[in-house]
């Protein structure tokens, strides 16, 4: 079964511990997952899932609203908000002027230019903060990169490379910095044991539980910024 775009309506996955077919909706993407036991019939499970349209519609109605990067849109940024201020006659580059993002050129290029600017700012800010926390922890970070993973806000490789979701630039400052503290702590402890959490507590400027709670409540909505409605 496909949706209106022609994409498969269900992402079918098998799970060794599943005992029955189960539907879930990813709040970050809106995709519907059909989880099956190892030996369950896909055909029968899909037939059952297609009969759950009422439940699916209700879950989708609860998803965050898409916020496209179009003129007039307000975007959360650090601890403030920026409004996209488009003027076709203005320079095509994006310039931050106070609480406004001034951008010119054709209107249909505004979303791409704003997205590129946000990613550059995310990389700049996260690189600076990673260096700050690494110096505080006395560790070396081999590099910083950004991506757009839905399942995690940051990751640290054993060779010292740290990657973050660029969408952290849309989160409050304390949430972003807590994520940086978390990933830098992995340069010493590549696990989530007691010593790791103790180090995160030393590096974080607030209670790490506060940032985790904020992301649980609001993290999915960050993934809807820059999406077409």
Tab-separated table of C-alpha atoms in Angstrom:
chain	number	residue	atom	x	y	z
A	1	UNK	CA	0.000	0.000	0.000
A	2	UNK	CA	1.364	3.425	-0.977
A	3	UNK	CA	0.543	6.950	0.146
A	4	UNK	CA	-0.380	9.890	-2.097
A	5	UNK	CA	3.251	10.411	-3.109
A	6	UNK	CA	3.687	6.810	-4.273
A	7	UNK	CA	5.927	5.933	-1.322
A	8	UNK	CA	5.173	2.739	0.638
A	9	UNK	CA	2.750	3.616	3.420
A	10	UNK	CA	4.350	1.257	5.938
A	11	UNK	CA	7.977	0.682	6.893
A	12	UNK	CA	7.934	-3.041	7.633
A	13	UNK	CA	10.496	-4.272	10.158
A	14	UNK	CA	10.926	-7.562	11.982
A	15	UNK	CA	11.876	-7.670	15.639
A	16	UNK	CA	13.096	-10.769	17.411
A	17	UNK	CA	11.148	-9.951	20.586
A	18	UNK	CA	7.884	-8.965	18.882
A	19	UNK	CA	4.963	-11.235	19.717
A	20	UNK	CA	2.381	-9.699	17.393
A	21	UNK	CA	2.050	-7.104	14.657
A	22	UNK	CA	2.260	-3.555	15.964
A	23	UNK	CA	1.807	-0.142	14.346
A	24	UNK	CA	3.625	3.016	15.428
A	25	UNK	CA	4.098	6.487	13.974
A	26	UNK	CA	7.524	8.149	14.030
A	27	UNK	CA	6.904	11.654	15.455
A	28	UNK	CA	10.010	13.014	13.735
A	29	UNK	CA	9.148	11.846	10.211
A	30	UNK	CA	5.480	10.888	10.239
A	31	UNK	CA	6.375	7.504	8.779
A	32	UNK	CA	4.294	4.518	9.868
A	33	UNK	CA	6.189	1.494	11.123
A	34	UNK	CA	4.727	-2.001	11.044
A	35	UNK	CA	6.723	-4.201	13.416
A	36	UNK	CA	6.365	-7.963	12.985
A	37	UNK	CA	7.493	-11.092	14.812
A	38	UNK	CA	10.302	-12.948	13.001
A	39	UNK	CA	8.065	-15.433	11.176
A	40	UNK	CA	4.833	-13.473	10.741
A	41	UNK	CA	3.220	-13.245	7.312
A	42	UNK	CA	3.863	-9.819	5.773
A	43	UNK	CA	0.811	-10.126	3.537
A	44	UNK	CA	-1.544	-10.821	6.436
A	45	UNK	CA	0.037	-8.115	8.577
A	46	UNK	CA	-0.339	-5.534	5.802
A	47	UNK	CA	-3.965	-6.525	5.351
A	48	UNK	CA	-4.526	-5.967	9.076
A	49	UNK	CA	-2.610	-2.672	9.045
A	50	UNK	CA	-4.672	-1.293	6.166
A	51	UNK	CA	-7.763	-1.795	8.309
A	52	UNK	CA	-6.359	0.552	10.982
A	53	UNK	CA	-6.786	3.728	8.929
A	54	UNK	CA	-8.834	5.432	11.644
A	55	UNK	CA	-6.076	4.908	14.200
A	56	UNK	CA	-3.434	6.051	11.687
A	57	UNK	CA	-5.345	9.241	10.877
A	58	UNK	CA	-5.746	10.023	14.581
A	59	UNK	CA	-2.026	9.563	15.238
A	60	UNK	CA	-1.029	11.687	12.256
A	61	UNK	CA	-3.358	14.451	13.418
A	62	UNK	CA	-1.257	14.666	16.592
A	63	UNK	CA	2.032	15.152	14.734
A	64	UNK	CA	3.832	18.509	14.842
A	65	UNK	CA	2.991	20.946	12.070
A	66	UNK	CA	5.460	21.376	9.223
A	67	UNK	CA	7.189	24.770	9.226
A	68	UNK	CA	8.564	25.540	5.744
A	69	UNK	CA	11.351	28.107	5.410
A	70	UNK	CA	9.324	30.680	3.503
A	71	UNK	CA	9.108	34.479	3.845
A	72	UNK	CA	7.590	35.500	7.156
A	73	UNK	CA	8.334	32.239	8.962
A	74	UNK	CA	9.637	32.543	12.513
A	75	UNK	CA	12.438	30.113	13.326
A	76	UNK	CA	13.690	29.300	16.841
A	77	UNK	CA	17.409	29.975	17.031
A	78	UNK	CA	19.533	29.525	20.147
A	79	UNK	CA	17.558	31.357	22.860
A	80	UNK	CA	15.718	33.673	20.482
A	81	UNK	CA	13.694	33.542	17.265
A	82	UNK	CA	14.474	34.830	13.771
A	83	UNK	CA	11.971	35.878	11.099
A	84	UNK	CA	12.693	35.235	7.409
A	85	UNK	CA	12.639	38.665	5.784
A	86	UNK	CA	12.583	38.281	2.010
A	87	UNK	CA	13.139	41.118	-0.451
A	88	UNK	CA	13.646	40.061	-4.042
A	89	UNK	CA	15.921	43.077	-4.694
A	90	UNK	CA	18.168	42.379	-1.684
A	91	UNK	CA	21.447	40.448	-1.990
A	92	UNK	CA	20.856	36.724	-2.364
A	93	UNK	CA	23.033	35.791	0.581
A	94	UNK	CA	21.374	35.402	3.976
A	95	UNK	CA	22.277	38.107	6.494
A	96	UNK	CA	21.186	38.187	10.104
A	97	UNK	CA	20.066	41.680	11.069
A	98	UNK	CA	18.894	41.670	14.655
A	99	UNK	CA	16.001	39.239	14.858
A	100	UNK	CA	15.563	38.986	11.083
A	101	UNK	CA	17.150	36.883	8.361
A	102	UNK	CA	17.339	39.113	5.291
A	103	UNK	CA	17.502	37.198	2.018
A	104	UNK	CA	16.942	38.247	-1.595
A	105	UNK	CA	16.655	36.696	-5.020
A	106	UNK	CA	13.851	34.440	-6.311
A	107	UNK	CA	11.328	33.409	-3.675
A	108	UNK	CA	11.588	29.732	-4.612
A	109	UNK	CA	15.254	29.724	-3.548
A	110	UNK	CA	14.605	31.144	-0.084
A	111	UNK	CA	14.122	27.756	1.679
A	112	UNK	CA	17.416	26.353	0.358
A	113	UNK	CA	19.354	29.506	1.253
A	114	UNK	CA	17.930	29.674	4.763
A	115	UNK	CA	18.647	25.974	5.327
A	116	UNK	CA	22.244	26.401	4.152
A	117	UNK	CA	22.704	29.383	6.479
A	118	UNK	CA	21.315	27.472	9.472
A	119	UNK	CA	23.637	24.554	8.781
A	120	UNK	CA	26.659	26.852	8.548
A	121	UNK	CA	25.717	28.500	11.821
A	122	UNK	CA	25.153	25.126	13.468
A	123	UNK	CA	28.585	23.904	12.406
A	124	UNK	CA	30.259	27.116	13.556
A	125	UNK	CA	28.577	27.201	16.961
A	126	UNK	CA	28.885	23.484	17.649
A	127	UNK	CA	32.548	23.465	16.614
A	128	UNK	CA	33.316	26.328	19.008
A	129	UNK	CA	31.405	24.742	21.873
A	130	UNK	CA	32.962	21.322	21.278
A	131	UNK	CA	36.431	22.900	21.482
A	132	UNK	CA	35.387	24.665	24.691
A	133	UNK	CA	34.114	21.497	26.386
A	134	UNK	CA	37.022	19.391	25.099
A	135	UNK	CA	39.493	21.820	26.664
A	136	UNK	CA	37.516	21.683	29.896
A	137	UNK	CA	37.643	17.862	29.872
A	138	UNK	CA	41.264	17.710	28.746
A	139	UNK	CA	40.534	15.604	25.667
A	140	UNK	CA	41.159	15.857	21.934
A	141	UNK	CA	38.428	15.881	19.297
A	142	UNK	CA	39.623	15.066	15.802
A	143	UNK	CA	36.798	16.860	14.015
A	144	UNK	CA	33.214	18.100	14.168
A	145	UNK	CA	30.527	17.480	11.563
A	146	UNK	CA	26.803	17.955	11.211
A	147	UNK	CA	24.038	15.829	9.741
A	148	UNK	CA	20.296	15.322	10.036
A	149	UNK	CA	19.856	11.977	11.759
A	150	UNK	CA	16.380	11.392	13.170
A	151	UNK	CA	17.394	8.886	15.801
A	152	UNK	CA	20.114	10.775	17.662
A	153	UNK	CA	21.251	14.324	18.369
A	154	UNK	CA	24.928	13.536	18.469
A	155	UNK	CA	27.448	10.735	18.093
A	156	UNK	CA	31.096	10.252	18.976
A	157	UNK	CA	33.354	7.855	17.082
A	158	UNK	CA	36.216	6.021	18.750
A	159	UNK	CA	38.722	7.904	16.581
A	160	UNK	CA	37.536	11.230	18.003
A	161	UNK	CA	35.101	12.564	15.381
A	162	UNK	CA	31.902	14.037	16.797
A	163	UNK	CA	28.803	14.605	14.683
A	164	UNK	CA	25.674	16.517	15.651
A	165	UNK	CA	22.248	17.131	14.214
A	166	UNK	CA	22.268	20.619	12.724
A	167	UNK	CA	18.805	21.044	14.250
A	168	UNK	CA	20.388	21.606	17.652
A	169	UNK	CA	20.804	25.229	16.561
A	170	UNK	CA	16.995	25.440	16.769
A	171	UNK	CA	16.988	24.232	20.387
A	172	UNK	CA	17.568	26.359	23.488
A	173	UNK	CA	21.193	27.030	24.336
A	174	UNK	CA	21.203	24.828	27.444
A	175	UNK	CA	19.931	21.852	25.427
A	176	UNK	CA	22.547	22.268	22.716
A	177	UNK	CA	25.387	22.682	25.198
A	178	UNK	CA	24.212	19.678	27.212
A	179	UNK	CA	24.405	17.592	24.033
A	180	UNK	CA	27.934	18.826	23.411
A	181	UNK	CA	28.923	17.945	26.994
A	182	UNK	CA	27.433	14.470	26.494
A	183	UNK	CA	29.382	13.774	23.303
A	184	UNK	CA	32.666	15.200	24.623
A	185	UNK	CA	32.329	12.949	27.670
A	186	UNK	CA	32.304	10.009	25.266
A	187	UNK	CA	35.898	10.872	24.354
A	188	UNK	CA	36.785	9.444	27.755
A	189	UNK	CA	34.019	6.905	28.332
A	190	UNK	CA	32.632	5.174	25.219
A	191	UNK	CA	29.659	3.865	27.176
A	192	UNK	CA	26.834	5.089	29.370
A	193	UNK	CA	28.128	3.789	32.662
A	194	UNK	CA	28.291	5.514	36.028
A	195	UNK	CA	31.661	7.162	35.319
A	196	UNK	CA	30.340	8.580	32.064
A	197	UNK	CA	27.270	10.104	33.704
A	198	UNK	CA	29.414	11.518	36.497
A	199	UNK	CA	31.616	13.267	33.934
A	200	UNK	CA	28.603	14.619	32.048
A	201	UNK	CA	27.355	16.008	35.345
A	202	UNK	CA	30.672	17.792	35.835
A	203	UNK	CA	30.753	19.227	32.314
A	204	UNK	CA	27.103	20.192	31.951
A	205	UNK	CA	26.208	23.637	33.261
A	206	UNK	CA	22.754	22.444	34.358
A	207	UNK	CA	21.178	19.195	35.410
A	208	UNK	CA	21.482	16.904	32.327
A	209	UNK	CA	17.999	15.594	33.087
A	210	UNK	CA	16.583	19.002	32.122
A	211	UNK	CA	17.908	18.848	28.574
A	212	UNK	CA	16.829	15.213	28.166
A	213	UNK	CA	13.335	16.127	29.305
A	214	UNK	CA	13.195	19.081	26.891
A	215	UNK	CA	14.192	16.882	23.961
A	216	UNK	CA	11.625	14.242	24.885
A	217	UNK	CA	8.898	16.888	24.879
A	218	UNK	CA	10.026	19.035	21.953
A	219	UNK	CA	12.677	17.203	19.957
A	220	UNK	CA	10.329	15.706	17.364
A	221	UNK	CA	8.978	19.147	16.451
A	222	UNK	CA	12.475	20.332	15.488
A	223	UNK	CA	12.461	17.788	12.649
A	224	UNK	CA	9.445	19.497	11.068
A	225	UNK	CA	11.219	22.796	10.484
A	226	UNK	CA	12.145	23.238	6.845
A	227	UNK	CA	9.525	20.722	5.662
A	228	UNK	CA	6.772	21.552	3.228
A	229	UNK	CA	3.314	21.644	4.770
